[in-house]
Structure formats: C-alpha cells, structure tokens
Amino acid sequence: MHQLELKNITKTFGSVVANNNVSLTLDQGEILSLLGENGCGKTTLMNMIAGIYYPDSGSILINGEEVSIHSPIDAFKYGIGMIHQHFKLVDVFSATENIVLGYKDQEKFNIKKAAAKVKEIADKYGFIIDPRKKIYDMSVSEKQTVEIVKVLYRGANILILDEPTAVLTPQETKKLFDVLRKMKEDGKSIIIITHKLNEVMEISDRVAVLRKGEYIGSVNSKETTESQLTEMMVGKKIELNIERTEPKGCVDRLIVNNLTTIKEDGLLGVDHVSFTARSGEILGIAGIAGSGQKELLEAIAGLAKIKEGSLDYIEPHSGEWVDLCSKNPRQIRDLGVRLAFVPEDRLGMGLVGNMDLVDNVMLRSYEKGRPVILDRKTPGKLTDQIVKDLEVVTDSVHTPVRRLSGGNVQKVLVGREIASVPKVLMAAYPVRGLDINSSYLIYNLLNKEKETGSAVIFVGEDLDVLLALSDRLLVLNGGKVTGIVDARTVTKEEVGLLMTKTVESTVEE
C-alpha cells in the first residue's frame, strides 16, 4: 500500500490544462523527484496535495484511504506539509514566532517551550537555526530552514519541497541534502520538485516526469541517465551543446579601472577590480558565491556606492568616453548598459505580480506615472516575441505575472532586458531556476546578443557552462580579481584554483 497515491488528477485554469489525468505514487521513507520543464504543471499538482488548489476530477489517497483536501489545514491533518518556492514568512517575526504562527494545539502558548521544541527538531535532523533570529536578518537558506521546521513542527510525515535548491549555493545544497537523508531514515517521505538533473540523480530514489501537464512515467534513479530523463521531459532528444562562435569586430565598450565599492554594512564589495568588456564577446565572471559578482554588476549599473576607481563607457557611434560614475542608474540604462539580474525573489525585485506580461515589459517606461494615452501596441508585439523566443507558458500576454510558474516569470524578467537591444548586457544568474531546455534557450540568446555586437557580461553558477559559453573568464575571490583567462583554453581545475586564490595572478587580457 502506498503512503500517497494520486489517481487521474485533472486541473484546469480557464482554457489552460495544468494537469491532465495524472496518476503517481509515493511510498513511506522514499525521496521522489518530480521533474519537468517550466510550466508543465509540477507545482500545480503538488498544490492540490497541499490544499492550495482542489482538483477538477480524480482522487487523492493517503495510506489507501481516499481523502478530501480543501485547505492547508486539511493537508496538515493528513501529515502533509509543503515548502513553497517563494517563502511565506513574516519578516519582523523571529524564527519561532513564524513556526508557531497559526498553529493551534490545546495548550496555552509559551514562546520558551515552542523555542525548545524548535531546537529539538533542529538537533534531530541537523538543521542550523537560531530560534530568536528575525527573518529579515536571515539568508535564503536560513529562511528555507524555518519553512521546513514549520511543517515538521506541525507533525508532517510527507514533505513537498518546490525547487528547494534554486537559490542555494553548492555548500547549502549539500547541507540540505544531508538533512533530507536524515528525514528519510526517520521514515519521512519527501517529494522534491526540481529541474536539476545532477541533483535528481544524487538525492532521489525515484523520478516521476511530467510533460505539458501529463504524467509520462517514473524510473528508478539508479537505473536511468541524465539524457534519458531529458528526453522524457522534452519528448525528443536534444543536443545539450552550447554553440560558441568566434568573437568578431571586438571593440572596447566598458573599461573598469581599480574599482572599489562599499556595501551597506560598510565592508568592501569589490576591491580594486580592473577589466575591459568588449563588443562581440562574452566575458564570463566566475567565483564562489558571495565573491563580489553582485556588487560588481550593481556598481556598473549605478546601484552601488563607489569608493574609488573609474567606470568608462565608450559610445559605439561617436567613440566618446562617458564616465558612468557621474551618472544615475536611469542615465546608465539609457546609454544601453542593461542589467538583467535574476534575484532570489523574482517577484520581489524586477517584476510586479499583479501586472500582466505587457505591463511588466513596459515597466521601464513608467517613470512619472502612467500617462493618459499609452502606446501598448509596440510593447505588445515585443511581449509576443519574448513569449515566442523563450517559450513562455501562458494562456495570454495579459495574464498577471503572479499566475505564471517561477521559471516562466524568470523568462519574462530576462527577456525584457535582452529585448531592449543593449550595448552592454550584464546577465546575472539568468538560468537560475530554469529547466535544462529553457536554460539552453537563454544561452543561445546570449550568443545572439554577442553576434549582434553587444558586450555581454555573464555571471553564472555552473562552471562548465561558464567555460563553454564565455570567450574570456574573469575570476573573483573575496572581491578581488584573481585572474582573467582565455575560456577556450583554460581547464576547469585551473579556474577552480583561481576561485580559491587570494593573490592576483598574471592578468591576461
């Protein structure tokens, strides 16, 4: 008998069929990966188990008994808890206050007793958590820990994690997987919604694949390969090769010299960084998470406090040198220097959830409020192009962005900046949270930008991709440049050494 069984589940939103006749099972003490492209219905399916949505047809069985789950409270009654991709926490509350918020037992509330129980759960599974710490002081992984402990506090035996590693560093991912294995040993059953094939192979016992809202099948992780899973996801064999073209007509476009920035906490963001970005070339930026990648791009975009150094942009038509340090972010953007930064919270930064796709593409135009007469035809065509090029799954360009899946939200965010025909395109984590097929669409778009003469600066988390896509690679560690190398000839091991070095090596431009 299966601990959880879905039979012929169907769910529609207007004309969009999110799930069509889906059946799958979960056994006790099993880690099941739910795999599929962005917008294939993974989150919708899990939201029905968690009581967020109710299926149009089909049935849910817990331990062989058919159940009706109308709300998250019902789900907790059956031992089901879901950790969502976008966390549901109150920033000004502590970890313990968030964990007990809305929880009703028959005892009088006692914060010390609750904190002790939180610590007991954390110690049992190997979580690192400060029960008194406020949410606004926490890192992403700490917030995720609070969410997981919150459902365990309520007695969940079936845990659903939606894209749990999308914004975690490799070190944080390893810690999370260690915790999940301990939960499995304790008899907990876990469903992970993901798109990262290497993680699927590492953590899961079994993989269930959805494609366009339909259940394709499930396989044992030990008996499959990444290429097989990709074919199941997409429905055809796809070549996972990045077509890197030779740089042509390279001209200096952005010259950074001895740039030093100050963070909000008063510490240095980047420390005496120098490099040149050229048109017709992709300059990759590599480094362990938190090495200064974000601070560097924010400084170029006019969003960071510059202590010393210079930032010069060379205008393509006139050849005039423009001092970016004297410009505000809007003036820098108007020059054609664009930052497509995919943040940890996609809807909190960059897009407005209640606006539709067209309005979000037009967002850059709303500088002094919405004018009475507005040209929506041009942005409408542009939005249609973004939807087509990036295969955004939506029933209409007038759908509110909050109703799109996380990956499709991201495609709109990245597509908007690429569509602006930038002279310098800074793409930071553009494939964060995207499935493998969508990721390669983005890589191809960055290559096209390079071929049209943009200077592309690409910050990524996957070193293999950085080496395959970039022409040159700048390596950062602790805010300093430890090397600038030819991405076509350097080895992964050499870059790895540069990522951990503290002394700058010979810089080769």
Coordinates of C-alpha atoms in Angstrom, one line a residue:
M1 CA 0.0 0.0 0.0
H2 CA 1.4 3.4 -1.0
Q3 CA 1.6 6.2 1.6
L4 CA 0.3 8.7 -1.0
E5 CA -1.5 8.0 -4.3
L6 CA -2.9 10.3 -6.9
K7 CA -5.4 8.9 -9.3
N8 CA -6.4 10.6 -12.6
I9 CA -6.0 14.1 -11.3
T10 CA -7.1 16.9 -13.7
K11 CA -6.9 20.6 -13.1
T12 CA -7.7 23.5 -15.5
F13 CA -7.4 27.3 -15.3
G14 CA -9.7 28.7 -17.9
S15 CA -8.6 27.3 -21.2
V16 CA -5.2 26.1 -19.8
V17 CA -5.0 22.5 -18.8
A18 CA -2.4 22.5 -16.0
N19 CA -2.7 18.7 -15.2
N20 CA -4.4 16.1 -17.3
N21 CA -5.3 12.7 -15.9
V22 CA -2.1 12.5 -13.7
S23 CA -1.5 9.4 -11.6
L24 CA 1.5 8.8 -9.4
T25 CA 2.5 7.2 -6.1
L26 CA 4.8 7.9 -3.1
D27 CA 6.0 5.3 -0.6
Q28 CA 7.0 5.8 3.0
G29 CA 10.7 6.6 3.5
E30 CA 11.1 7.5 -0.2
I31 CA 12.5 10.6 -1.9
L32 CA 10.7 11.2 -5.1
S33 CA 11.9 13.8 -7.6
L34 CA 9.1 15.4 -9.7
L35 CA 10.8 16.5 -12.9
G36 CA 9.6 18.5 -15.9
E37 CA 10.0 21.7 -17.9
N38 CA 8.9 25.1 -16.5
G39 CA 5.2 25.4 -16.7
C40 CA 4.5 21.6 -17.1
G41 CA 2.2 21.5 -14.0
K42 CA 4.6 20.3 -11.3
T43 CA 3.7 23.0 -8.7
T44 CA 0.0 22.9 -9.5
L45 CA -0.1 19.2 -8.9
M46 CA 1.7 19.5 -5.6
N47 CA -0.5 22.5 -4.6
M48 CA -3.5 20.1 -4.8
I49 CA -1.9 17.7 -2.3
A50 CA -1.1 20.7 -0.1
G51 CA -4.6 22.0 -0.1
I52 CA -3.9 25.2 -2.1
Y53 CA -6.0 24.1 -5.1
Y54 CA -8.7 21.5 -5.4
P55 CA -8.7 19.1 -8.4
D56 CA -11.5 19.3 -11.0
S57 CA -11.5 15.5 -11.1
G58 CA -9.6 12.5 -9.8
S59 CA -8.8 11.3 -6.2
I60 CA -6.1 11.5 -3.6
L61 CA -5.4 8.6 -1.3
I62 CA -3.5 8.5 1.9
N63 CA -2.5 5.0 3.1
G64 CA -5.2 3.6 0.8
E65 CA -8.0 5.8 2.1
E66 CA -9.5 8.4 -0.2
V67 CA -9.3 11.9 1.3
S68 CA -10.6 15.4 0.5
I69 CA -8.1 18.2 1.0
H70 CA -9.7 21.6 0.8
S71 CA -7.0 23.7 2.7
P72 CA -3.5 23.5 4.1
I73 CA -5.1 22.8 7.5
D74 CA -6.7 19.7 6.0
A75 CA -3.3 18.7 4.5
F76 CA -1.6 19.0 7.9
K77 CA -4.4 16.8 9.3
Y78 CA -3.1 14.1 6.9
G79 CA 0.5 14.8 7.7
I80 CA 1.3 16.8 4.5
G81 CA 3.4 19.9 4.5
M82 CA 4.7 22.0 1.5
I83 CA 7.7 24.3 1.4
H84 CA 7.0 26.8 -1.4
Q85 CA 9.5 28.3 -3.8
H86 CA 8.6 31.8 -2.6
F87 CA 8.6 31.7 1.2
K88 CA 5.5 32.5 3.3
L89 CA 7.2 34.2 6.3
V90 CA 6.6 37.4 8.3
D91 CA 9.8 39.4 8.1
V92 CA 9.5 41.2 11.5
F93 CA 8.9 37.9 13.4
S94 CA 11.5 35.6 14.8
A95 CA 12.0 32.0 13.6
T96 CA 10.0 30.6 16.4
E97 CA 7.1 33.1 16.0
N98 CA 6.9 32.2 12.3
I99 CA 7.0 28.5 13.0
V100 CA 4.1 28.6 15.6
L101 CA 2.1 31.2 13.7
G102 CA -1.4 29.9 13.1
Y103 CA -0.7 26.6 14.8
K104 CA -3.5 25.6 17.2
D105 CA -3.0 23.0 19.9
Q106 CA -4.8 22.7 23.2
E107 CA -2.0 24.2 25.3
K108 CA -1.5 27.8 26.3
F109 CA 1.1 29.5 24.1
N110 CA 4.6 29.6 25.6
I111 CA 7.4 31.0 23.5
K112 CA 10.2 29.4 25.5
K113 CA 8.5 26.0 25.2
A114 CA 8.0 26.5 21.5
A115 CA 11.6 27.5 21.0
A116 CA 12.8 24.4 22.9
K117 CA 10.7 22.2 20.6
V118 CA 12.1 24.0 17.5
K119 CA 15.6 23.3 18.8
E120 CA 14.7 19.7 19.4
I121 CA 13.5 19.3 15.8
A122 CA 16.7 21.1 14.5
D123 CA 19.0 18.9 16.5
K124 CA 17.2 15.7 15.4
Y125 CA 17.7 16.4 11.7
G126 CA 20.9 18.5 11.7
F127 CA 19.4 21.9 11.0
I128 CA 21.3 25.1 12.0
I129 CA 18.7 27.6 13.3
D130 CA 18.6 30.4 15.8
P131 CA 15.0 30.3 17.2
R132 CA 15.2 34.0 18.2
K133 CA 16.6 35.4 15.0
K134 CA 14.4 37.7 12.9
I135 CA 13.5 36.7 9.4
Y136 CA 14.8 40.0 7.9
D137 CA 18.3 39.1 9.2
M138 CA 18.3 35.7 7.6
S139 CA 20.0 34.3 4.5
V140 CA 17.8 32.4 1.9
S141 CA 18.9 29.0 3.3
E142 CA 18.0 30.1 6.9
K143 CA 14.6 31.2 5.7
Q144 CA 14.1 27.8 4.0
T145 CA 15.2 26.0 7.2
V146 CA 12.4 28.0 9.1
E147 CA 9.9 26.8 6.5
I148 CA 10.9 23.2 6.7
V149 CA 10.9 23.2 10.6
K150 CA 7.5 24.9 10.4
V151 CA 5.9 21.9 8.7
L152 CA 7.8 19.4 10.9
Y153 CA 6.5 21.3 14.0
R154 CA 3.0 20.6 12.7
G155 CA 3.8 16.8 12.5
A156 CA 4.2 16.4 8.7
N157 CA 5.3 13.0 7.5
I158 CA 5.0 13.9 3.8
L159 CA 7.1 16.9 2.8
I160 CA 6.9 18.6 -0.6
L161 CA 9.8 20.9 -1.5
D162 CA 9.3 23.2 -4.5
E163 CA 12.6 24.0 -6.2
P164 CA 14.5 23.9 -2.9
T165 CA 17.9 24.4 -4.4
A166 CA 17.1 27.0 -7.0
V167 CA 18.8 29.8 -4.9
L168 CA 21.1 27.8 -2.7
T169 CA 24.9 27.7 -3.0
P170 CA 26.5 24.3 -3.6
Q171 CA 27.5 24.2 0.1
E172 CA 24.0 25.0 1.2
T173 CA 22.6 22.4 -1.1
K174 CA 24.9 19.7 0.3
K175 CA 23.7 20.6 3.9
L176 CA 20.0 20.4 2.8
F177 CA 20.6 17.0 1.2
D178 CA 22.2 15.7 4.4
V179 CA 19.1 16.8 6.3
L180 CA 16.7 15.2 3.8
R181 CA 18.6 11.9 4.1
K182 CA 18.2 12.0 7.9
M183 CA 14.5 12.7 7.4
K184 CA 14.3 9.7 5.1
E185 CA 16.0 7.5 7.7
D186 CA 13.4 8.7 10.2
G187 CA 10.6 7.4 7.9
K188 CA 9.6 10.7 6.4
S189 CA 8.5 10.7 2.7
I190 CA 9.7 13.6 0.5
I191 CA 8.7 15.0 -2.9
I192 CA 11.2 17.4 -4.5
I193 CA 10.1 19.5 -7.4
T194 CA 13.2 20.2 -9.4
H195 CA 14.8 20.6 -12.8
K196 CA 18.5 20.0 -11.8
L197 CA 19.3 16.6 -13.3
N198 CA 22.5 16.1 -11.3
E199 CA 20.7 16.7 -8.1
V200 CA 17.9 14.4 -9.1
M201 CA 20.4 11.6 -9.6
E202 CA 22.1 12.3 -6.3
I203 CA 19.3 12.6 -3.8
S204 CA 16.2 10.8 -5.2
D205 CA 15.2 7.1 -5.1
R206 CA 12.7 7.5 -7.9
V207 CA 11.9 10.2 -10.6
A208 CA 8.5 11.0 -11.9
V209 CA 8.3 13.0 -15.1
L210 CA 5.6 15.4 -16.2
R211 CA 5.4 16.9 -19.7
K212 CA 2.8 19.6 -20.7
G213 CA 0.6 18.7 -17.7
E214 CA 0.6 14.9 -18.4
Y215 CA 2.4 12.1 -16.5
I216 CA 5.0 10.5 -18.7
G217 CA 6.3 7.8 -16.3
S218 CA 8.6 7.1 -13.4
V219 CA 12.0 5.5 -13.3
N220 CA 14.4 4.4 -10.5
S221 CA 17.2 7.0 -10.2
K222 CA 19.9 4.3 -10.2
E223 CA 18.6 2.8 -13.5
T224 CA 18.5 6.0 -15.6
T225 CA 20.7 8.6 -17.1
E226 CA 20.5 12.4 -17.5
S227 CA 20.0 12.1 -21.2
Q228 CA 17.1 9.7 -20.8
L229 CA 15.4 12.0 -18.3
T230 CA 15.9 15.0 -20.6
E231 CA 14.3 13.0 -23.4
M232 CA 11.3 12.1 -21.1
M233 CA 11.0 15.8 -20.1
V234 CA 11.1 17.3 -23.6
G235 CA 9.7 14.5 -25.7
K236 CA 12.6 14.3 -28.0
K237 CA 16.4 14.0 -28.0
I238 CA 18.0 17.4 -27.6
E239 CA 21.7 18.2 -28.0
L240 CA 22.9 19.9 -24.9
N241 CA 25.7 21.8 -26.7
I242 CA 26.5 25.5 -26.5
E243 CA 27.3 26.8 -30.0
R244 CA 30.1 29.3 -29.1
T245 CA 31.0 31.4 -32.1
E246 CA 34.3 33.2 -32.7
P247 CA 34.3 36.9 -31.5
K248 CA 34.2 39.3 -34.4
G249 CA 34.7 43.1 -34.6
C250 CA 35.7 43.3 -30.9
V251 CA 35.9 46.9 -29.7
D252 CA 36.4 48.1 -26.1
R253 CA 33.0 49.1 -24.8
L254 CA 33.4 49.2 -21.0
I255 CA 36.7 49.9 -19.2
V256 CA 36.7 49.3 -15.4
N257 CA 39.8 50.5 -13.6
N258 CA 40.7 50.0 -9.9
L259 CA 37.0 49.9 -8.9
T260 CA 36.4 49.7 -5.2
T261 CA 32.9 49.7 -3.7
I262 CA 31.4 49.9 -0.3
K263 CA 28.4 47.6 0.9
E264 CA 25.6 48.7 3.2
D265 CA 27.4 47.2 6.1
G266 CA 30.5 49.3 5.5
L267 CA 32.6 46.4 4.2
L268 CA 34.3 46.4 0.8
G269 CA 32.1 44.9 -2.0
V270 CA 34.8 44.7 -4.7
D271 CA 38.4 45.7 -4.2
H272 CA 40.5 47.4 -6.9
V273 CA 38.9 45.5 -9.8
S274 CA 40.1 46.2 -13.3
F275 CA 39.0 44.7 -16.7
T276 CA 37.7 45.6 -20.1
A277 CA 34.4 44.3 -21.6
R278 CA 34.4 44.2 -25.5
S279 CA 31.6 44.3 -28.0
G280 CA 31.1 41.0 -29.8
E281 CA 32.4 39.0 -26.9
I282 CA 31.0 37.2 -23.8
L283 CA 33.0 37.9 -20.6
G284 CA 32.2 35.3 -18.0
I285 CA 32.6 36.0 -14.3
A286 CA 33.4 33.1 -12.1
G287 CA 33.7 32.8 -8.3
I288 CA 32.4 31.1 -5.2
A289 CA 29.0 32.6 -4.2
G290 CA 29.5 35.9 -2.5
S291 CA 32.8 36.7 -4.1
G292 CA 31.7 40.2 -5.3
Q293 CA 29.9 39.3 -8.5
K294 CA 26.6 41.0 -7.5
E295 CA 28.4 44.1 -6.1
L296 CA 30.5 44.5 -9.3
L297 CA 27.4 44.5 -11.6
E298 CA 25.5 46.8 -9.3
A299 CA 28.4 49.3 -9.4
I300 CA 28.4 49.3 -13.2
A301 CA 24.6 49.8 -13.2
G302 CA 24.9 52.7 -10.8
L303 CA 23.3 50.9 -7.9
A304 CA 26.3 50.7 -5.5
K305 CA 28.4 53.2 -3.6
I306 CA 31.8 53.6 -5.3
K307 CA 34.7 54.5 -3.1
E308 CA 37.4 54.8 -5.8
G309 CA 38.3 53.9 -9.3
S310 CA 36.7 54.6 -12.7
L311 CA 34.0 53.2 -14.9
D312 CA 34.2 54.4 -18.6
Y313 CA 31.7 53.5 -21.3
I314 CA 32.7 54.1 -24.9
E315 CA 29.8 55.2 -27.1
P316 CA 29.6 53.0 -30.2
H317 CA 28.7 55.7 -32.7
S318 CA 30.8 58.7 -31.6
G319 CA 33.6 56.8 -29.8
E320 CA 33.0 59.3 -26.9
W321 CA 34.1 58.2 -23.4
V322 CA 31.4 58.5 -20.8
D323 CA 32.1 58.5 -17.1
L324 CA 29.5 56.2 -15.6
C325 CA 30.4 57.2 -12.0
S326 CA 28.8 60.6 -12.7
K327 CA 25.5 59.1 -14.0
N328 CA 22.5 57.8 -12.1
P329 CA 21.0 54.3 -12.8
R330 CA 18.4 55.6 -15.3
Q331 CA 21.0 57.6 -17.3
I332 CA 23.3 54.5 -17.4
R333 CA 20.3 52.4 -18.6
D334 CA 19.5 54.9 -21.3
L335 CA 23.1 54.7 -22.6
G336 CA 22.4 51.0 -23.3
V337 CA 24.1 49.5 -20.3
R338 CA 21.5 46.9 -19.0
L339 CA 21.5 44.7 -16.0
A340 CA 19.4 41.5 -16.2
F341 CA 19.8 40.3 -12.6
V342 CA 17.7 37.3 -11.6
P343 CA 17.3 37.8 -7.9
E344 CA 16.5 35.2 -5.3
D345 CA 13.0 36.7 -5.0
R346 CA 11.9 37.1 -8.7
L347 CA 8.6 38.8 -7.8
G348 CA 10.0 41.0 -5.0
M349 CA 12.6 42.5 -7.4
G350 CA 12.2 43.3 -11.0
L351 CA 8.5 42.4 -11.7
V352 CA 5.1 43.4 -10.4
G353 CA 3.0 40.3 -9.7
N354 CA -0.4 41.8 -10.3
M355 CA 0.6 43.4 -13.6
D356 CA 0.3 41.4 -16.8
L357 CA 3.2 40.5 -19.1
V358 CA 2.8 43.5 -21.3
D359 CA 2.8 46.0 -18.4
N360 CA 5.9 44.3 -16.9
V361 CA 7.7 44.7 -20.2
M362 CA 6.6 48.3 -20.2
L363 CA 7.6 48.8 -16.6
R364 CA 10.8 50.7 -17.6
S365 CA 8.5 53.4 -19.2
Y366 CA 6.6 54.2 -16.1
E367 CA 8.9 56.9 -14.8
K368 CA 6.4 59.7 -13.9
G369 CA 3.3 57.7 -13.5
R370 CA 1.1 56.2 -16.2
P371 CA 0.2 58.7 -19.0
V372 CA -3.4 59.1 -20.2
I373 CA -2.6 57.9 -23.7
L374 CA -0.3 54.9 -23.8
D375 CA 1.2 53.1 -26.8
R376 CA 0.5 49.4 -25.9
K377 CA 0.9 48.1 -29.5
T378 CA 4.7 48.1 -29.7
P379 CA 5.3 46.6 -26.2
G380 CA 2.5 44.1 -27.0
K381 CA 4.5 42.9 -30.1
L382 CA 7.7 42.8 -28.0
T383 CA 6.0 40.7 -25.4
D384 CA 4.7 38.3 -28.0
Q385 CA 8.2 38.0 -29.3
I386 CA 9.6 37.2 -25.8
V387 CA 6.8 34.6 -25.2
K388 CA 7.7 33.0 -28.6
D389 CA 11.5 33.1 -28.3
L390 CA 11.7 31.9 -24.7
E391 CA 8.7 29.5 -24.9
V392 CA 6.9 31.2 -22.0
V393 CA 4.0 29.1 -21.0
T394 CA 0.9 31.4 -20.6
D395 CA -2.6 31.5 -22.0
S396 CA -2.2 35.2 -22.8
V397 CA 0.2 38.1 -22.6
H398 CA -2.5 39.7 -20.5
T399 CA -2.1 37.1 -17.7
P400 CA -0.9 38.6 -14.4
V401 CA 2.7 37.6 -13.9
R402 CA 1.9 36.1 -10.4
R403 CA -0.1 33.4 -12.1
L404 CA 2.9 32.1 -14.1
S405 CA 5.2 29.4 -12.9
G406 CA 8.5 30.5 -11.3
G407 CA 10.6 29.6 -14.4
N408 CA 8.2 31.5 -16.7
V409 CA 8.3 34.6 -14.5
Q410 CA 12.1 34.5 -14.9
K411 CA 11.9 34.2 -18.7
V412 CA 9.9 37.4 -18.8
L413 CA 12.5 39.1 -16.5
V414 CA 15.5 38.1 -18.6
G415 CA 13.6 38.5 -22.0
R416 CA 12.7 42.1 -21.1
E417 CA 16.3 43.2 -20.7
I418 CA 17.5 41.3 -23.8
A419 CA 14.7 42.7 -25.9
S420 CA 15.9 46.3 -25.1
V421 CA 18.8 45.9 -27.6
P422 CA 21.5 46.7 -25.0
K423 CA 25.1 47.8 -25.9
V424 CA 26.3 46.2 -22.7
L425 CA 24.2 43.3 -21.3
M426 CA 25.0 42.1 -17.8
A427 CA 23.2 38.8 -17.3
A428 CA 23.5 37.6 -13.7
Y429 CA 22.2 34.1 -12.9
P430 CA 19.8 34.2 -16.0
V431 CA 19.1 30.5 -15.8
R432 CA 18.6 30.3 -12.1
G433 CA 15.5 28.1 -11.5
L434 CA 15.1 27.2 -15.2
D435 CA 14.8 23.7 -16.7
I436 CA 17.6 22.4 -18.9
N437 CA 15.8 23.2 -22.2
S438 CA 14.9 26.7 -21.2
S439 CA 18.5 27.3 -20.0
Y440 CA 19.9 26.5 -23.4
L441 CA 17.4 28.9 -25.0
I442 CA 18.9 31.6 -22.8
Y443 CA 22.5 30.6 -23.6
N444 CA 21.6 30.8 -27.4
L445 CA 20.1 34.3 -26.9
L446 CA 23.2 35.5 -25.1
N447 CA 25.2 34.2 -28.1
K448 CA 22.9 36.1 -30.5
E449 CA 23.5 39.3 -28.4
K450 CA 27.2 38.8 -28.7
E451 CA 26.9 38.3 -32.5
T452 CA 24.9 41.5 -32.9
G453 CA 27.7 43.4 -31.3
S454 CA 26.7 43.7 -27.6
A455 CA 29.3 43.4 -24.9
V456 CA 27.9 40.5 -22.8
I457 CA 29.0 40.1 -19.2
F458 CA 27.7 36.7 -17.9
V459 CA 27.6 35.7 -14.2
G460 CA 26.7 32.1 -13.7
E461 CA 26.8 29.3 -11.1
D462 CA 27.8 26.4 -13.3
L463 CA 31.5 26.4 -14.1
D464 CA 31.1 24.0 -17.1
V465 CA 28.6 26.4 -18.7
L466 CA 30.8 29.5 -18.0
L467 CA 33.7 27.7 -19.8
A468 CA 31.6 26.6 -22.7
L469 CA 29.8 30.0 -23.2
S470 CA 32.4 32.6 -22.4
D471 CA 35.3 33.9 -24.6
R472 CA 37.2 35.2 -21.7
L473 CA 36.7 34.5 -18.0
L474 CA 37.3 36.9 -15.1
V475 CA 37.7 35.1 -11.7
L476 CA 36.8 36.8 -8.5
N477 CA 37.6 35.8 -4.9
G478 CA 36.8 38.0 -1.9
G479 CA 36.0 41.0 -4.1
K480 CA 39.4 40.8 -5.9
V481 CA 40.3 39.7 -9.4
T482 CA 42.5 36.6 -9.2
G483 CA 42.8 36.1 -12.9
I484 CA 41.4 36.9 -16.4
V485 CA 41.9 33.9 -18.7
D486 CA 41.0 32.5 -22.1
A487 CA 37.9 30.4 -21.5
R488 CA 38.6 28.3 -24.6
T489 CA 42.0 27.0 -23.4
V490 CA 41.8 27.2 -19.6
T491 CA 40.9 24.0 -17.6
K492 CA 38.2 23.6 -15.0
E493 CA 40.9 22.8 -12.4
E494 CA 42.9 26.0 -13.2
V495 CA 39.8 28.1 -12.8
G496 CA 39.0 26.2 -9.5
L497 CA 42.4 27.2 -8.2
L498 CA 41.9 30.8 -9.2
M499 CA 38.5 30.8 -7.4
T500 CA 40.2 29.9 -4.1
K501 CA 43.3 32.1 -4.6
T502 CA 43.8 35.3 -2.7
V503 CA 46.7 36.7 -4.6
E504 CA 46.1 38.1 -8.1
S505 CA 47.8 36.1 -10.8
T506 CA 49.2 37.4 -14.1
V507 CA 46.2 39.0 -15.8
E508 CA 46.0 38.2 -19.5
E509 CA 43.7 40.5 -21.5

